[in-house]
Amino acid sequence: MTDERTLPEPFKIKMVEPVRLIPRKRREEAIREAGYNVFNLRSQDVFVDLLTDSGTSAMSDRQWSALMRGDESYAGSRSYQLLSKTVSCVFGYPHLVPTHQGRAAENILMTMLVEEGDRVVGNMHFDTTEGHILLQKAKPVNLLIEEGYEVVSDHPFKGNIDVQRLQDELERHGNRVPFVLLTVTCNNNGGQPVSLQNIKQVSEMVRAHDIPLFFDAARFAENAYFIKQREPEYADWTVQDIARKMFSYGDGCTMSAKKDGLVNIGGFLAFADREYFDEAIKWQIPFEGFITYGGQAGRDMQALSQGLYEVTDIDYLRQRTGQVRYLAENLRRREIPVIWPPGGHGVYIDAQQVLPHIPPSQFPGQSLVVELYIEGGVRGVELGSLAFAHEDPDTQEVVHPPLQLVRLAIPRRVYTRRHMDWVVDVVTKVCRRGGQLPGYSLTYEAPVLRHFTAQLEPIGAGKASE
Ligand code: F0G
């Protein structure tokens, strides 16, 4: 009866923030001045900003009013108590360690549990998670199912871990695996969900080896909603009950509240057992601040507490995932190759298919990103060789990632269907003249995480927009 892709937003707009499409000539200048890197653009020069869904959500009137009730006490803050109660209710984990954002929670988890030479196993670690594992001189091990790497697949849970490979890993290296980390949803392959069946299997396997299971819960509510939709056993469950069930199989989680916390900054660790909490606060205090604030203002925790309830609301999730699907379907209908099925927080375009004439070493994804900005002020992000290519330490050869993707991440409760229609038009126009787009070369790169600050220039005529 209801079509989720076209369902009106389940909210009215109470406050607006103007956005403006600056003239094309100005966009060409802006991107040139930015060294052809959209991270260097000024946000007021962007019309539809799909760089990330992280920290870009619109808060509700209830969240804004919750800010006023924040308790800014250094120790024993009421807002911490409230957030503890909420996390305990939504996740089922009673021991809360707030942090300023998700990677800070990862830093604490890795510092407390990972040692040099360890192997941290997961479905597919997010970049910052991987970074923190490497900082401990340990090895990130990604055991995503094969279908998870396919651009188009009808597998409903492309975020699942390959249980056979997990079994082998645990048998061979179990003593070097400090824990298994499931990222729900799996960001790096398109925001793909992990099934409850998979979570259960993983939990049984790790228990048999006495290894803990943690979740990277950044997009837990979107994952829970996909379980409701795609795993028939849970079709009649509430999203809240599904989320609780998911987390009941684990020992705790790291959380970037900038996603499914519906706030602009914040994160936490939460644990089922007191022992992990005791260990975590040893690191939280020096890294993040005292136990009862950990890098957040009391008002931040107050707004987050409200956000965690709103994010599991079925009407919210229906529209949220429906909007992502709407964008993906409309691009697909215009024969733009997108990761299928679409995930929970964005649409990922296979830039290599669109620009077959540009080799990975000349960043086809970046070429597309630059052109989307010039064409319609749309800011996406490259997730291909610019972000992920690296030198093999043994052979010194450049290893390119398997896919050259462009991510269009949709902020929560921010844009309307008209914005999505604009994006579809812009992407379609650019892809239709893909053959004319240039490759790019680097003129500056930092030694790590180079895509954030890289400077580039178009190869050839030096014109990226004709
Ligand atoms: N885990 C996942 C799955 C993430 O997607 C992110 C951030 C983090 C952890 C780190 O959290 O940013 O609060 O420190 N992802 C953002 C993105 C940056 O654009 O996908 P953070």
XYZ file of C-alpha atoms and ligand atoms in Angstrom, residues 51-54 101-104 106 126 128-129 183 185 187 216 218-219 256-259 266 345 407, ligand 1:
46
model
C 30.034 13.956 1.101
C 28.972 12.039 4.182
C 26.042 11.025 6.345
C 28.272 11.499 9.393
C 33.251 10.430 18.252
C 33.459 6.893 16.876
C 37.183 6.709 16.202
C 37.893 7.730 19.778
C 37.947 2.571 18.504
C 35.954 0.896 8.383
C 39.504 4.517 10.983
C 39.038 1.102 12.612
C 30.409 -3.551 11.406
C 25.885 -1.894 8.453
C 30.026 0.963 5.214
C 30.769 -1.272 15.259
C 27.479 3.274 13.743
C 24.452 2.371 11.585
C 29.843 6.769 16.137
C 26.773 8.695 17.250
C 27.279 10.972 14.240
C 25.336 8.418 12.184
C 29.571 12.147 19.743
C 22.965 5.379 3.989
C 29.686 7.421 -2.729
N 32.721 3.131 11.893
C 32.061 3.297 10.746
C 31.319 2.152 10.147
C 32.062 4.544 10.121
O 31.405 4.696 8.977
C 32.756 5.619 10.726
C 32.788 6.937 10.101
C 33.431 5.389 11.930
C 33.391 4.131 12.490
C 34.217 6.472 12.633
O 33.367 7.309 13.302
O 33.692 9.530 12.206
O 32.608 9.326 14.454
O 35.028 8.943 14.200
N 32.400 7.172 8.931
C 32.304 8.473 8.297
C 31.862 8.301 6.865
C 33.478 9.341 8.443
O 31.844 9.319 6.133
O 31.495 7.200 6.462
P 33.698 8.870 13.542
